[in-house]
Amino acid sequence: MSLEHAILVSLMERAGSGYELARRFDRSIGYFWSASHQQIYRTLKRMADVGWVNQEVVYQDARPDKKVYRPSTEGQKALRAWISEKTGETNSRATLAVKLRGASYGDAGALVEQFTQYRDTALRQLAVYREIEARDFPDAESLTGRALHQYLVLRAGILEEQTLAEWCSEVIARLTGVLKQPHKPENAREEAQPAHPR
């Protein structure tokens, strides 16, 4: 994932200045895709240069004028294409989290496929860890010393893959359920549900 795509997701939710965007990152997307304020400012400039965002100068009394950014048509196309694109192995959990955050702006069906692949990978790795556990630590409760330390490291892997698989299964079930429902306009959903905290 690139920082550009994370910024596009945030700007699709709400347009804003570089400063406002950086503050939002600190409180939301930044929990799973971190970026410094300087990185965000530099990336916004690049995005403006290639036409992924539009800028509007807002004049302010007694304060410096500010530039407000919102995704351009080209930026929205790039975001939709990225959400549908198969996720690679590098930092894939964070990438999928940002894609899921932006699912309303892309193909949710393609996301279901990506989460299914990620879940299956997690389940395969979990099976490997379970096999090691059964083979090397058949009596885990009685372990001490080096063997206990090795086992506890293995437990971290087991719990991580188990949690990932459960999260993916929940995402798949919820997205599939929504996809099967009759289409409802986005603004109707927003009126029926409280706004997501920024």
Short mmCIF file of N, CA and C in Angstrom, two decimals, residues 100 111-120 165-179:
data_model
loop_
_atom_site.label_atom_id
_atom_site.label_comp_id
_atom_site.label_asym_id
_atom_site.label_seq_id
_atom_site.Cartn_x
_atom_site.Cartn_y
_atom_site.Cartn_z
N LEU A 100 -10.46 -1.99 3.64
CA LEU A 100 -11.76 -2.19 4.27
C LEU A 100 -12.37 -0.87 4.70
N LEU A 111 -12.96 -7.30 -2.40
CA LEU A 111 -12.39 -7.36 -1.04
C LEU A 111 -12.71 -8.69 -0.37
N VAL A 112 -13.90 -9.21 -0.60
CA VAL A 112 -14.25 -10.51 -0.02
C VAL A 112 -13.26 -11.57 -0.50
N GLU A 113 -12.93 -11.53 -1.78
CA GLU A 113 -11.95 -12.49 -2.33
C GLU A 113 -10.59 -12.33 -1.66
N GLN A 114 -10.16 -11.07 -1.46
CA GLN A 114 -8.86 -10.84 -0.84
C GLN A 114 -8.84 -11.31 0.61
N PHE A 115 -9.90 -11.04 1.34
CA PHE A 115 -9.96 -11.48 2.73
C PHE A 115 -10.04 -13.01 2.81
N THR A 116 -10.69 -13.64 1.84
CA THR A 116 -10.75 -15.10 1.82
C THR A 116 -9.36 -15.69 1.64
N GLN A 117 -8.58 -15.12 0.72
CA GLN A 117 -7.21 -15.58 0.51
C GLN A 117 -6.36 -15.37 1.75
N TYR A 118 -6.53 -14.22 2.39
CA TYR A 118 -5.73 -13.91 3.58
C TYR A 118 -6.11 -14.85 4.74
N ARG A 119 -7.41 -15.13 4.87
CA ARG A 119 -7.85 -16.07 5.91
C ARG A 119 -7.28 -17.46 5.66
N ASP A 120 -7.31 -17.91 4.41
CA ASP A 120 -6.81 -19.24 4.09
C ASP A 120 -5.31 -19.35 4.37
N ALA A 165 -7.45 -15.14 11.32
CA ALA A 165 -8.43 -15.97 10.62
C ALA A 165 -9.86 -15.62 11.08
N GLU A 166 -10.04 -15.41 12.37
CA GLU A 166 -11.36 -15.06 12.90
C GLU A 166 -11.81 -13.69 12.39
N TRP A 167 -10.88 -12.73 12.36
CA TRP A 167 -11.22 -11.40 11.85
C TRP A 167 -11.63 -11.48 10.39
N CYS A 168 -10.85 -12.20 9.59
CA CYS A 168 -11.16 -12.33 8.17
C CYS A 168 -12.52 -12.99 7.97
N SER A 169 -12.80 -14.02 8.75
CA SER A 169 -14.10 -14.71 8.62
C SER A 169 -15.25 -13.76 8.94
N GLU A 170 -15.07 -12.93 9.97
CA GLU A 170 -16.11 -11.96 10.31
C GLU A 170 -16.31 -10.94 9.19
N VAL A 171 -15.21 -10.44 8.64
CA VAL A 171 -15.30 -9.47 7.54
C VAL A 171 -16.01 -10.10 6.35
N ILE A 172 -15.62 -11.32 5.99
CA ILE A 172 -16.23 -12.01 4.85
C ILE A 172 -17.73 -12.17 5.05
N ALA A 173 -18.12 -12.61 6.25
CA ALA A 173 -19.55 -12.82 6.53
C ALA A 173 -20.33 -11.51 6.45
N ARG A 174 -19.77 -10.45 7.05
CA ARG A 174 -20.51 -9.18 7.08
C ARG A 174 -20.58 -8.54 5.69
N LEU A 175 -19.48 -8.55 4.95
CA LEU A 175 -19.50 -7.96 3.61
C LEU A 175 -20.40 -8.76 2.69
N THR A 176 -20.34 -10.08 2.79
CA THR A 176 -21.19 -10.93 1.94
C THR A 176 -22.67 -10.67 2.25
N GLY A 177 -22.98 -10.52 3.53
CA GLY A 177 -24.36 -10.23 3.91
C GLY A 177 -24.86 -8.91 3.34
N VAL A 178 -24.00 -7.89 3.37
CA VAL A 178 -24.38 -6.58 2.82
C VAL A 178 -24.54 -6.67 1.31
N LEU A 179 -23.64 -7.40 0.64
CA LEU A 179 -23.71 -7.51 -0.81
C LEU A 179 -24.99 -8.20 -1.27
#
